[in-house]
PDB file of C-alpha atoms and ligand atoms in Angstrom:
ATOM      1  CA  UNK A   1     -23.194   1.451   8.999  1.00  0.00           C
ATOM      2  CA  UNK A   2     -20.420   3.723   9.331  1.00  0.00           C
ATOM      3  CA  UNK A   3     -17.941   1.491   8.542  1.00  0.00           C
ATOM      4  CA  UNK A   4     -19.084   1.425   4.617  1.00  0.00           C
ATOM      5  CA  UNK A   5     -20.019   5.237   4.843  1.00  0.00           C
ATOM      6  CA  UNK A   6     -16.518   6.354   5.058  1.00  0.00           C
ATOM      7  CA  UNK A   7     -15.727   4.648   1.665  1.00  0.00           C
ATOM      8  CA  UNK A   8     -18.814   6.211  -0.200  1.00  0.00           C
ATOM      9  CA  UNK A   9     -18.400   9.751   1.111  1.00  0.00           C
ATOM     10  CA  UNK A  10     -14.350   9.419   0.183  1.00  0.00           C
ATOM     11  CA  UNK A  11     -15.348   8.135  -3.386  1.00  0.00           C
ATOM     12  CA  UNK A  12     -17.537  10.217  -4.066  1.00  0.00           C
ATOM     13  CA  UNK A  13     -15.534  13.651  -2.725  1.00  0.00           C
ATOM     14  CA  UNK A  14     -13.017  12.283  -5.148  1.00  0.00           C
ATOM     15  CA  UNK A  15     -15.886  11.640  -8.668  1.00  0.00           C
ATOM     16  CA  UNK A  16     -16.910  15.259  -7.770  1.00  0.00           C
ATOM     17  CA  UNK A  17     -13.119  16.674  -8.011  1.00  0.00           C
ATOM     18  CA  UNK A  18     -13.289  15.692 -11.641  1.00  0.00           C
ATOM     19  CA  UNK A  19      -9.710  15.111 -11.735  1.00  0.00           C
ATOM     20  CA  UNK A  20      -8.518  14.057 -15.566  1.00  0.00           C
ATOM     21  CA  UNK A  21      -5.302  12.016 -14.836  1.00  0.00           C
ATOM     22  CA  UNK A  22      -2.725  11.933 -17.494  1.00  0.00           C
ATOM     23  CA  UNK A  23      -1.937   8.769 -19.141  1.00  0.00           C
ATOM     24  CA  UNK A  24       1.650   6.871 -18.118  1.00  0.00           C
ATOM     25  CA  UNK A  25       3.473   5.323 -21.156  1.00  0.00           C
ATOM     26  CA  UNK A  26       4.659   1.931 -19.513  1.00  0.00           C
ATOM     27  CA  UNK A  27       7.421   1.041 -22.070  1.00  0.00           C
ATOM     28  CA  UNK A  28       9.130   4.609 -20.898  1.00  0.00           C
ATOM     29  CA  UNK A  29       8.478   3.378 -17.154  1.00  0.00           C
ATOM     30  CA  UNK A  30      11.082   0.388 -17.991  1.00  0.00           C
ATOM     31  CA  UNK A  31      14.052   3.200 -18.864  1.00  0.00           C
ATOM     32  CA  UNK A  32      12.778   4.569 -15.525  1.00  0.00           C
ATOM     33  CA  UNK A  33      13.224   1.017 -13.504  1.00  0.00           C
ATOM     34  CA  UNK A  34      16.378   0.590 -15.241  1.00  0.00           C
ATOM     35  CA  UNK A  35      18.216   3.782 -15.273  1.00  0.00           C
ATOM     36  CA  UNK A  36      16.340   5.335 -12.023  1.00  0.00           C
ATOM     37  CA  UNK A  37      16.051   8.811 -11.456  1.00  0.00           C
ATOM     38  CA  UNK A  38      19.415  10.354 -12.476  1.00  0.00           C
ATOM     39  CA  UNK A  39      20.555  10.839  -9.325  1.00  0.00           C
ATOM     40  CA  UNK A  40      19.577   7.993  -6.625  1.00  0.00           C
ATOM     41  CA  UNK A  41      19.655   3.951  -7.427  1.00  0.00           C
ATOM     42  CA  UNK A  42      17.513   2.032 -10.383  1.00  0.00           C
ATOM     43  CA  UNK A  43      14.244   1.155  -9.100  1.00  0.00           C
ATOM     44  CA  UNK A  44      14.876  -2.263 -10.318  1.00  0.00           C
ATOM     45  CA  UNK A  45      17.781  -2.599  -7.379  1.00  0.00           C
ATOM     46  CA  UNK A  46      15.028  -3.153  -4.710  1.00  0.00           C
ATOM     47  CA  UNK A  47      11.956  -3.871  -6.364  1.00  0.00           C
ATOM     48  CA  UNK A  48      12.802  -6.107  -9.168  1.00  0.00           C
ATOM     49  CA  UNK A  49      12.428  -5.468 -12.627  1.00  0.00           C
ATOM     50  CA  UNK A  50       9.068  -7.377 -12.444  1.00  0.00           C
ATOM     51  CA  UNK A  51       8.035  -4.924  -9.476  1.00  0.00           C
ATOM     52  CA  UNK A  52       8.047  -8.700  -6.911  1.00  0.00           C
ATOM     53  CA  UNK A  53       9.997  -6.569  -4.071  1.00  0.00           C
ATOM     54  CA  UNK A  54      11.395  -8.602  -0.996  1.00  0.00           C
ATOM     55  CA  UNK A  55      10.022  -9.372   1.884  1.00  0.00           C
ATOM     56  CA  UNK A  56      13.477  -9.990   4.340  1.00  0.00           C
ATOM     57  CA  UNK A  57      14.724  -6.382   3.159  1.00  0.00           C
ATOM     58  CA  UNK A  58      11.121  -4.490   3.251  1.00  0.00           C
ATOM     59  CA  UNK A  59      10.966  -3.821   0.079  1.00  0.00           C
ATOM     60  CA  UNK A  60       7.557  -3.444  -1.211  1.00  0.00           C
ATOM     61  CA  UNK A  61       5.829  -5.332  -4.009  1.00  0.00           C
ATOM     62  CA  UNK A  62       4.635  -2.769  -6.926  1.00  0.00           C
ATOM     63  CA  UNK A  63       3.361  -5.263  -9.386  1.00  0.00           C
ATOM     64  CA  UNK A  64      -0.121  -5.305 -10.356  1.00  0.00           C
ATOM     65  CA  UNK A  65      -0.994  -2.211  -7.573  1.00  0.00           C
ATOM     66  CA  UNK A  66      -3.595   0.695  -8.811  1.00  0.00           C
ATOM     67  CA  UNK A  67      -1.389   2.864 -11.072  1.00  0.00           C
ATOM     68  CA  UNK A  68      -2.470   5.859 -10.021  1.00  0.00           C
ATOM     69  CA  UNK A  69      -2.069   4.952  -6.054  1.00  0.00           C
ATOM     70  CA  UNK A  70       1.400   3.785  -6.960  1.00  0.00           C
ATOM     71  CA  UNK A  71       1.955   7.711  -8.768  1.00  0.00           C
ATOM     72  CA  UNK A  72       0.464   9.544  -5.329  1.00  0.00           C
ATOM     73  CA  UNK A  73       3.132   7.739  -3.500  1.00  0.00           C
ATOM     74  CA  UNK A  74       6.015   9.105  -5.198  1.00  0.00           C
ATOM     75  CA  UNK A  75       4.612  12.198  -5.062  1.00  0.00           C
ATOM     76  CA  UNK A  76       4.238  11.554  -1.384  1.00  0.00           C
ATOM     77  CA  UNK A  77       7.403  10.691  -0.687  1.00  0.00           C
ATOM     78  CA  UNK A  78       8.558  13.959  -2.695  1.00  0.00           C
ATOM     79  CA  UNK A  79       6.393  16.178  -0.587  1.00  0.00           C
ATOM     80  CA  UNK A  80       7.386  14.994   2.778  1.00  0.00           C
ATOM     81  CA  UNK A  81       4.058  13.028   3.727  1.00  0.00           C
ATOM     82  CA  UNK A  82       5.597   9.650   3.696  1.00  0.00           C
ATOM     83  CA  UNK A  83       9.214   9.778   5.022  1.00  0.00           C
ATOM     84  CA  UNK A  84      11.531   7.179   3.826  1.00  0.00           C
ATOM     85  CA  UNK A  85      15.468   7.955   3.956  1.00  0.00           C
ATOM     86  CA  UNK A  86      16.065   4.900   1.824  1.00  0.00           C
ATOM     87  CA  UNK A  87      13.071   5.042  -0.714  1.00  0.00           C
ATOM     88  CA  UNK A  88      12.624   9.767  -0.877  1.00  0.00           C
ATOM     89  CA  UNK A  89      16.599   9.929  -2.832  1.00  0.00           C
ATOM     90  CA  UNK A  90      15.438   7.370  -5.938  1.00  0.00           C
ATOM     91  CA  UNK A  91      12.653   9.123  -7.081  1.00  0.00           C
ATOM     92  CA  UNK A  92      13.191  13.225  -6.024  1.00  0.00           C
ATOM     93  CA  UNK A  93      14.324  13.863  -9.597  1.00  0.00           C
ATOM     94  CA  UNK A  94      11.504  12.200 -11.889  1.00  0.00           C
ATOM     95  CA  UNK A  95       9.566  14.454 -13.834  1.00  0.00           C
ATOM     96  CA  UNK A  96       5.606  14.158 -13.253  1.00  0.00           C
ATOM     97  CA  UNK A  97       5.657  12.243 -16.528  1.00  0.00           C
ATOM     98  CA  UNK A  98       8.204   9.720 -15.503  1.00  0.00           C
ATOM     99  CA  UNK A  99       5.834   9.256 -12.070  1.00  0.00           C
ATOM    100  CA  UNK A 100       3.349   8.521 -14.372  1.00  0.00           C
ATOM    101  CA  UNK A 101       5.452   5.978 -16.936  1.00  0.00           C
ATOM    102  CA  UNK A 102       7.125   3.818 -14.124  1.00  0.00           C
ATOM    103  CA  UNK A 103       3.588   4.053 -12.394  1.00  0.00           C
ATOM    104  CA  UNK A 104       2.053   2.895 -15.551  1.00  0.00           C
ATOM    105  CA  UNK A 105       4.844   0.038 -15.746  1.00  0.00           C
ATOM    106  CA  UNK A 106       4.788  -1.285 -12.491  1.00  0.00           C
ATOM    107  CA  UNK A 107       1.026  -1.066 -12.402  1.00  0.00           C
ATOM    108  CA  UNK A 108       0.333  -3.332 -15.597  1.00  0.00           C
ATOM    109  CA  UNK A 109       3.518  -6.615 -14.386  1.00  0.00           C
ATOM    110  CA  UNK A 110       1.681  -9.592 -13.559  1.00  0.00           C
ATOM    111  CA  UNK A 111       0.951 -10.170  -9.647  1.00  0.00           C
ATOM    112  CA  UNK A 112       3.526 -13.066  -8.156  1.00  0.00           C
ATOM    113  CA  UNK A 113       2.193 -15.706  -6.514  1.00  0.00           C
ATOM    114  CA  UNK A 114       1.736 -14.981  -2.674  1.00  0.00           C
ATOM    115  CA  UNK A 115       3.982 -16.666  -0.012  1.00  0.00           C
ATOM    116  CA  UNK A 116       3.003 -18.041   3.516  1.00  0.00           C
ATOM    117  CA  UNK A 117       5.896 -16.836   5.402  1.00  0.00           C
ATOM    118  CA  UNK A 118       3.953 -18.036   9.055  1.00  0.00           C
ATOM    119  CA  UNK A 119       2.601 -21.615   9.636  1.00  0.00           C
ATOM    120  CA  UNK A 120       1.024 -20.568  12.805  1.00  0.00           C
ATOM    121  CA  UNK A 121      -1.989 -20.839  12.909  1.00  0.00           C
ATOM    122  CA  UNK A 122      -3.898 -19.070  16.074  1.00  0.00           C
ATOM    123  CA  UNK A 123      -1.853 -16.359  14.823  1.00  0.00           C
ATOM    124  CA  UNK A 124      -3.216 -16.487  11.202  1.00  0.00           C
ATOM    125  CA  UNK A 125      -6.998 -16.434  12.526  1.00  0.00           C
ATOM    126  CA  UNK A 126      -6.258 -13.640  14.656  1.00  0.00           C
ATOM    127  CA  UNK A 127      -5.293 -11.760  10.980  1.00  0.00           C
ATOM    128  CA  UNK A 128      -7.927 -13.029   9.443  1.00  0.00           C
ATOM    129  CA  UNK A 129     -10.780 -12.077  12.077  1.00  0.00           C
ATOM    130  CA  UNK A 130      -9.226  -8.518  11.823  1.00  0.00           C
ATOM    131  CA  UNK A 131      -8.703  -8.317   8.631  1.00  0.00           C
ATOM    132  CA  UNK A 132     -12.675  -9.704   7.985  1.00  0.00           C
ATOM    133  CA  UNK A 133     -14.867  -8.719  10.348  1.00  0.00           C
ATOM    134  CA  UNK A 134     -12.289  -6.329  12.732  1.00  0.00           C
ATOM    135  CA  UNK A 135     -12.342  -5.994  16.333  1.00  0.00           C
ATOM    136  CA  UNK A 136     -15.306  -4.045  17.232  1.00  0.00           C
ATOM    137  CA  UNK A 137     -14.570  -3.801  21.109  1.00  0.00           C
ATOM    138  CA  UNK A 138     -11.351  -1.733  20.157  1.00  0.00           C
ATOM    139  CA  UNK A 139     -13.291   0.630  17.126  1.00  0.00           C
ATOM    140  CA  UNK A 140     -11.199  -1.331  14.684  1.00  0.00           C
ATOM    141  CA  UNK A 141     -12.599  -1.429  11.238  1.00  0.00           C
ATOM    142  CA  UNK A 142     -12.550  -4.490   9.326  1.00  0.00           C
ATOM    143  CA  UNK A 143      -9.291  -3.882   6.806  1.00  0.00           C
ATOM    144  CA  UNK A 144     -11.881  -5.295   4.134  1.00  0.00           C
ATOM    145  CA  UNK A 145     -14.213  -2.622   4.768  1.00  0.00           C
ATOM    146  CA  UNK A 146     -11.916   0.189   3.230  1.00  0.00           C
ATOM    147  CA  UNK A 147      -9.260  -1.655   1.250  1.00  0.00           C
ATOM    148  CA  UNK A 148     -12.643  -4.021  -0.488  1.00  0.00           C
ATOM    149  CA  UNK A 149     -13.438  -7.590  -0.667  1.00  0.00           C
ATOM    150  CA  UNK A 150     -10.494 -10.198   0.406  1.00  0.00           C
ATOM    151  CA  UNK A 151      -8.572  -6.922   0.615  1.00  0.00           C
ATOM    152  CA  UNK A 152      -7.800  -6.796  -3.120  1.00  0.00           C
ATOM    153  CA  UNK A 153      -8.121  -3.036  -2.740  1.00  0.00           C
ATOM    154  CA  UNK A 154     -10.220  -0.449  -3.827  1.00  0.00           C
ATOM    155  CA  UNK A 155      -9.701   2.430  -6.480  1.00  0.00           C
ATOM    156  CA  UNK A 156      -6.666   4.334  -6.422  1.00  0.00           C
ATOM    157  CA  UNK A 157      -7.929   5.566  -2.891  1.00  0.00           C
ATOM    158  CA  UNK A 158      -7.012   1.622  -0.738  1.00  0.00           C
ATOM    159  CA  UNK A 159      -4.565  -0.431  -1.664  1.00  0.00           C
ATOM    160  CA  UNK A 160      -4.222  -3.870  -2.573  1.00  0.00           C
ATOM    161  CA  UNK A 161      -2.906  -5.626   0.539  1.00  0.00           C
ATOM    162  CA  UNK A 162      -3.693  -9.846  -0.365  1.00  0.00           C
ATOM    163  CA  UNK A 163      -0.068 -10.658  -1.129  1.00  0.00           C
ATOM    164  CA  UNK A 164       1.892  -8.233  -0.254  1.00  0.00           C
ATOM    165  CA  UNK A 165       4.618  -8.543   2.224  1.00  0.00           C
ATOM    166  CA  UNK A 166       4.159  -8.961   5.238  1.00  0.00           C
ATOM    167  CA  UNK A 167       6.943  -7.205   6.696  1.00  0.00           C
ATOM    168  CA  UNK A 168       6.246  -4.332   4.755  1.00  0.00           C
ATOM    169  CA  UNK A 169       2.549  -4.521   5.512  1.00  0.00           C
ATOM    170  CA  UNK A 170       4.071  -4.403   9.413  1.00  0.00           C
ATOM    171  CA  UNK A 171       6.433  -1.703   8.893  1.00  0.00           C
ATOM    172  CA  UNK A 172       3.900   0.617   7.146  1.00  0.00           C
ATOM    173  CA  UNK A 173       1.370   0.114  10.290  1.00  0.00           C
ATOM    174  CA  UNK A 174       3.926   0.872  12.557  1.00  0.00           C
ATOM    175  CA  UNK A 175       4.893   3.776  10.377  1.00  0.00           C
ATOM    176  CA  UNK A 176       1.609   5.382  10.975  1.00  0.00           C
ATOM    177  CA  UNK A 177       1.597   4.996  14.339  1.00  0.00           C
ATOM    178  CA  UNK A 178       5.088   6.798  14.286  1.00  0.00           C
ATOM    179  CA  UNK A 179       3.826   9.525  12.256  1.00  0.00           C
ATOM    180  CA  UNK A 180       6.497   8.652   9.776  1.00  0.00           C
ATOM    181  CA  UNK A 181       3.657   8.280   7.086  1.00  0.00           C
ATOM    182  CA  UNK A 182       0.838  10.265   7.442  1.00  0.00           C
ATOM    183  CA  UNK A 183      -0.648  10.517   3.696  1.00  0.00           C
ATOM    184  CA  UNK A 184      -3.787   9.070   4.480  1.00  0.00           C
ATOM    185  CA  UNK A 185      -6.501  10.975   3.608  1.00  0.00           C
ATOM    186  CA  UNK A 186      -8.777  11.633   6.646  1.00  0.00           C
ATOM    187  CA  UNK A 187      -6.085  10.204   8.607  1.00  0.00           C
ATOM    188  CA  UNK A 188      -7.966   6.705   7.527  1.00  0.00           C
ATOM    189  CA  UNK A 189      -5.290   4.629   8.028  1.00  0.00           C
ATOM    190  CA  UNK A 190      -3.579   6.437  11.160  1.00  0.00           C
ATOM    191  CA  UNK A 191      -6.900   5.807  13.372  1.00  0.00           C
ATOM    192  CA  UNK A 192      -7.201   2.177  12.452  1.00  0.00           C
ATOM    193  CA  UNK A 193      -3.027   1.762  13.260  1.00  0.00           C
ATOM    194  CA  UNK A 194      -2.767   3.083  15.869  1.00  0.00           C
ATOM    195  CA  UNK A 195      -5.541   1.127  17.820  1.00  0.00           C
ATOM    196  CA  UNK A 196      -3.909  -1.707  17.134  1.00  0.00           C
ATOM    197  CA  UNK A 197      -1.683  -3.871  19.492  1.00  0.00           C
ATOM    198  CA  UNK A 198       1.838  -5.263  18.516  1.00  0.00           C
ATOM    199  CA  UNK A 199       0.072  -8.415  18.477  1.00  0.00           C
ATOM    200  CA  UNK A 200      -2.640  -7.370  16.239  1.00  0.00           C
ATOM    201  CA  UNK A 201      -0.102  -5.801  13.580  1.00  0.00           C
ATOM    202  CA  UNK A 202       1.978  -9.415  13.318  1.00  0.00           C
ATOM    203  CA  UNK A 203      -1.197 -11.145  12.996  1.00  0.00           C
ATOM    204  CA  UNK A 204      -2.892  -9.148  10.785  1.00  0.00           C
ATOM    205  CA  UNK A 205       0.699  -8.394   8.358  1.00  0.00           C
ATOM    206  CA  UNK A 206       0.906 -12.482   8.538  1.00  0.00           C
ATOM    207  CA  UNK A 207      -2.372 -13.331   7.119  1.00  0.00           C
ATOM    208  CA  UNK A 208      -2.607 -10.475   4.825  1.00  0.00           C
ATOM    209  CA  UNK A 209       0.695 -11.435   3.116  1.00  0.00           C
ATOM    210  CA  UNK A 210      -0.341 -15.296   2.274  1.00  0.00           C
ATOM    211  CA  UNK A 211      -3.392 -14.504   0.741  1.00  0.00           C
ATOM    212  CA  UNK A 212      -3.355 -14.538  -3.543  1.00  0.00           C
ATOM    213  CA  UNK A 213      -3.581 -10.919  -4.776  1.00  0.00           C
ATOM    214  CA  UNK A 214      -5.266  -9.686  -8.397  1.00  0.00           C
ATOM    215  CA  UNK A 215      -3.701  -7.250 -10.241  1.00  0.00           C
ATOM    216  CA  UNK A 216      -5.951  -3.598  -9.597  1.00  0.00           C
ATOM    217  CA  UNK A 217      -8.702  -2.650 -11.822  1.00  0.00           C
ATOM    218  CA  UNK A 218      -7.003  -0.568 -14.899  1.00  0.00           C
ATOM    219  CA  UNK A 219      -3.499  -2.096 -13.825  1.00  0.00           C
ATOM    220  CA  UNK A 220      -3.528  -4.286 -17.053  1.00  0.00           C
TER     221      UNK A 220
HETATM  222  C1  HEC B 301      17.349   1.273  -2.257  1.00  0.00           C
HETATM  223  C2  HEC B 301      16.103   0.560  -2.432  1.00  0.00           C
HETATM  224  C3  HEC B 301      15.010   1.219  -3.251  1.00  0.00           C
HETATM  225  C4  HEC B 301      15.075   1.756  -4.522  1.00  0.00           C
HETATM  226  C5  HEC B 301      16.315   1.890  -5.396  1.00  0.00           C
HETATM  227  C6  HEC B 301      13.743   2.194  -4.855  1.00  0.00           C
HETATM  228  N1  HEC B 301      12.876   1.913  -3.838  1.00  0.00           N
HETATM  229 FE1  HEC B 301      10.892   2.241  -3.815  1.00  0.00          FE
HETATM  230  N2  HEC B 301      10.766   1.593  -1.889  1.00  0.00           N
HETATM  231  C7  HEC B 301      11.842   1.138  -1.139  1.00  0.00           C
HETATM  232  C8  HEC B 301      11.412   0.959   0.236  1.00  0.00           C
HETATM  233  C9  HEC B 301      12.269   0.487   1.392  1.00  0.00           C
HETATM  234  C10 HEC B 301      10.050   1.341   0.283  1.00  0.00           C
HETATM  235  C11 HEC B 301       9.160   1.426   1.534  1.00  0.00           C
HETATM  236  C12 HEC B 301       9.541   2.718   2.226  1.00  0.00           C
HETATM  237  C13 HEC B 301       8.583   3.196   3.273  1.00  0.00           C
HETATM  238  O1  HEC B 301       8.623   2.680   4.379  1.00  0.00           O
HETATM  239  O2  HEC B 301       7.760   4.077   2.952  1.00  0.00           O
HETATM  240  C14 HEC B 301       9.684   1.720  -1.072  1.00  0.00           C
HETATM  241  C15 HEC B 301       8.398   2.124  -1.441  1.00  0.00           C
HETATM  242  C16 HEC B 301       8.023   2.459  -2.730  1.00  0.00           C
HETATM  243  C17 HEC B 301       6.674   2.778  -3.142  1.00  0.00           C
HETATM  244  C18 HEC B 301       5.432   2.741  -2.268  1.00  0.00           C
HETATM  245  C19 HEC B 301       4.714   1.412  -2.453  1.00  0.00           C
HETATM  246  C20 HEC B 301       3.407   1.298  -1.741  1.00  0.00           C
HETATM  247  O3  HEC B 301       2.832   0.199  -1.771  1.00  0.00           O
HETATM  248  O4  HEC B 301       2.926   2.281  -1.153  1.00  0.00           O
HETATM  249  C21 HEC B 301       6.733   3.088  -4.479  1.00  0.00           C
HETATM  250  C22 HEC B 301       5.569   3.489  -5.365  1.00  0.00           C
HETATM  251  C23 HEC B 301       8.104   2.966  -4.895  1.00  0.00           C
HETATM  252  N3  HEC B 301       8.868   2.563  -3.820  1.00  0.00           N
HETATM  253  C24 HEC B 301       8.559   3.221  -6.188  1.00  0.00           C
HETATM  254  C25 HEC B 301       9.920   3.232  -6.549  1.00  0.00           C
HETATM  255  C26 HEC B 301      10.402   3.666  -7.841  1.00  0.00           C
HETATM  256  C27 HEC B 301       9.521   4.132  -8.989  1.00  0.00           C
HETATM  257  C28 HEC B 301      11.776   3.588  -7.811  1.00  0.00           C
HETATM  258  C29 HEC B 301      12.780   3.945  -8.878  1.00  0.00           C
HETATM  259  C30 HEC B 301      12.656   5.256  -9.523  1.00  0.00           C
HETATM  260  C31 HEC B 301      12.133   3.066  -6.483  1.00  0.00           C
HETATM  261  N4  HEC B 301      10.973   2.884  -5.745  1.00  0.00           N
HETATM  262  C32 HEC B 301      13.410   2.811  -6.060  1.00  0.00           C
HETATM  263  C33 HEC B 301      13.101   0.886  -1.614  1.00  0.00           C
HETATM  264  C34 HEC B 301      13.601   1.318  -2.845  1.00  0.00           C
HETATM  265  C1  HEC B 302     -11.272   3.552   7.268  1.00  0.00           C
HETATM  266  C2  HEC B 302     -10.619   3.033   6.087  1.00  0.00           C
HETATM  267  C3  HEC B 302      -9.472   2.052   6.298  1.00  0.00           C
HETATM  268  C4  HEC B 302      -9.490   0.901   7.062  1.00  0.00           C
HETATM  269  C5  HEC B 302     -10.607   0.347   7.912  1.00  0.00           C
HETATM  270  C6  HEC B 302      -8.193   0.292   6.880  1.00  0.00           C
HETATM  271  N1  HEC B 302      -7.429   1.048   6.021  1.00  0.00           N
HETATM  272 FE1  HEC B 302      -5.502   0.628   5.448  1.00  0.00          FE
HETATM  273  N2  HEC B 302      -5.499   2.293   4.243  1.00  0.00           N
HETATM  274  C7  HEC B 302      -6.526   3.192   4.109  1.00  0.00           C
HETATM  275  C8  HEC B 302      -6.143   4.213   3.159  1.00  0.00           C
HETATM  276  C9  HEC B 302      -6.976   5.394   2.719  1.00  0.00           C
HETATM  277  C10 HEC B 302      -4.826   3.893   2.717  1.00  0.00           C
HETATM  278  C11 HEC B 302      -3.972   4.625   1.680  1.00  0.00           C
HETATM  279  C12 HEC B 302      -3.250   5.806   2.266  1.00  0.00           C
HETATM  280  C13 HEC B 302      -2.427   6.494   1.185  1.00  0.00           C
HETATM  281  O1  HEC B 302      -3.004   7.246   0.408  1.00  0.00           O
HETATM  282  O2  HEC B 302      -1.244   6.258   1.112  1.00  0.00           O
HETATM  283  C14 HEC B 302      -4.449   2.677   3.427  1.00  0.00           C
HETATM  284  C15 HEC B 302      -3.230   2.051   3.275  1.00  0.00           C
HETATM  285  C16 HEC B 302      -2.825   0.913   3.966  1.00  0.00           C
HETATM  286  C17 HEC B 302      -1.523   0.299   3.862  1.00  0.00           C
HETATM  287  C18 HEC B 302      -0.376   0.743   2.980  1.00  0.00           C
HETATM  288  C19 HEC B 302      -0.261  -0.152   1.766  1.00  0.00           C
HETATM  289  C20 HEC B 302       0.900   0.174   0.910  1.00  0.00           C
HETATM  290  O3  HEC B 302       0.984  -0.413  -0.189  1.00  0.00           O
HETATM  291  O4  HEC B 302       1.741   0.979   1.287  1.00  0.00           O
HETATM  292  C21 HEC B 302      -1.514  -0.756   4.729  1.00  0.00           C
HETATM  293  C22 HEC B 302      -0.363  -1.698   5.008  1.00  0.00           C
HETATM  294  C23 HEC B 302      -2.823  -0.821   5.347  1.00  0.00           C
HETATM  295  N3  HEC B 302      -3.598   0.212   4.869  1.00  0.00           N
HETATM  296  C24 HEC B 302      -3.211  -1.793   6.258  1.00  0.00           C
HETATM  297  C25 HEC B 302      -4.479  -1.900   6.811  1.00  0.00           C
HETATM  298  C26 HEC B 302      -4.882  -2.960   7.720  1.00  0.00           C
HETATM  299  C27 HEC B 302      -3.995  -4.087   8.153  1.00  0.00           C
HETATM  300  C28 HEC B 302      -6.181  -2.714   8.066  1.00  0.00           C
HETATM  301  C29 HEC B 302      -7.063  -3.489   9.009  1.00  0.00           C
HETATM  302  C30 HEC B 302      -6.542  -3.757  10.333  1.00  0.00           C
HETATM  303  C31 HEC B 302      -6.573  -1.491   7.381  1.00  0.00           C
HETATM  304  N4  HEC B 302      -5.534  -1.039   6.613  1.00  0.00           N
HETATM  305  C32 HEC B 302      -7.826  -0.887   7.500  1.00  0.00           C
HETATM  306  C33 HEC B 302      -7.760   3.134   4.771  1.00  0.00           C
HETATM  307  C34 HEC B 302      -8.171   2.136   5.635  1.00  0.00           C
END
């Protein structure tokens, strides 16, 4: 099954790297999300001091993600692979250590509880079939097949999506299929996006957002 393949052979390109990650000090993360980067706005300013986010202004949640996903973003972002006028000028001036402290504090704040933002409910099984078992006739991957049971995520490598919001979850899909984001590794992501229809990205962002999320392995 190649669906499952693509996880194992990612994984275990990763193992083999060897990669010792440095250690984020969480309670220097908070001066981070307070103070922000020196130059842009405090962290806390869009995604809450408790890392909830908001779902009417796209702002993503960070609570209780994979620590070390939530550091390769930033240093995304930094490099150009994920383009973000609004997000890029609040973190351009952290030091690789502060990456790793606010990582380290947003990583370990308890996951809020997830809100059902659509009571419609053809729409919601048309998430959930996608997000479960894909749609096969379009080569669209289950989302649970990379990003691991009920989506919870998997590793640093696929992100938690349960609970997070949907908007976001929509703009990020969208963003791929732009090219705005393209930090995927194997271009992962941007093959799955852009297969899908407008339709499909709702549907999928809808369900995805209303289901309860657990914080990432390590993230405590
Ligand atoms: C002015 C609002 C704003 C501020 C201030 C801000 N962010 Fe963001 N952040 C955003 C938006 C909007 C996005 C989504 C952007 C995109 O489409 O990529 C985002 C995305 C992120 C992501 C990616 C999350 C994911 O799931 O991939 C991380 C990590 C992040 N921000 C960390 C921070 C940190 C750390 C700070 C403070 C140093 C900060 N942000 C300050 C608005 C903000
Ligand atoms: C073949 C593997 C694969 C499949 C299948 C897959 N994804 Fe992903 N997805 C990834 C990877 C890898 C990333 C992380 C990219 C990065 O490093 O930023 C990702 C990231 C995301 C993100 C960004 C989360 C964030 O916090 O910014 C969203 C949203 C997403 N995927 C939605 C989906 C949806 C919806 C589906 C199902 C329709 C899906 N994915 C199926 C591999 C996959």
């Amino acid at each position: 099954m190649w669906k499952s393949n693509w996880r194992l052979t990612l994984a275990g390109a990763l193992l083999a790297s060897g990669v010792v990650q440095a250690q984020g000090v969480a309670a220097d993360g908070q001066k981070v999300v307070m103070q922000g980067d020196g130059s842009g706005a405090p962290c806390l300013a869009c995604h809450g001091l408790d890392g909830a986010g908001n779902n009417a202004a796209g702002f993503p949640r960070l609570a209780g993600l994979n620590v070390d996903y939530l550091a390769k973003q930033i240093r995304d972002y930094n490099a150009g692979l994920r383009v973000s006028p609004i997000m890029q000028p609040n973190v351009d001036n952290l030091s690789e250590q502060q990456i790793l402290d606010v990582a380290a504090y947003y990583a370990q704040q308890p996951v809020p509880a997830a809100a059902t933002v659509s009571d419609d409910a053809e729409l919601l099984a048309l998430g959930e079939k996608l997000a479960t078992r894909g749609d096969w006739n379009h080569y669209i991957p289950a989302c649970e097949s990379c990003h691991g049971p009920d989506s919870q995520g998997v590793s640093a490598t696929f992100p938690g999506l349960a609970g997070q919001h949907p908007n976001y979850i929509k703009q990020q899909l969208n963003a791929w299929r732009s090219g705005q984001r393209h930090n995927d590794p194997n271009q992962l992501m941007t093959g799955v996006a852009e297969r899908l229809t407008e339709q499909q990205v709702e549907a999928v962002s809808m369900y995805l957002g209303a289901q309860p999320a657990v914080a990432a392995e390590g993230g405590q």
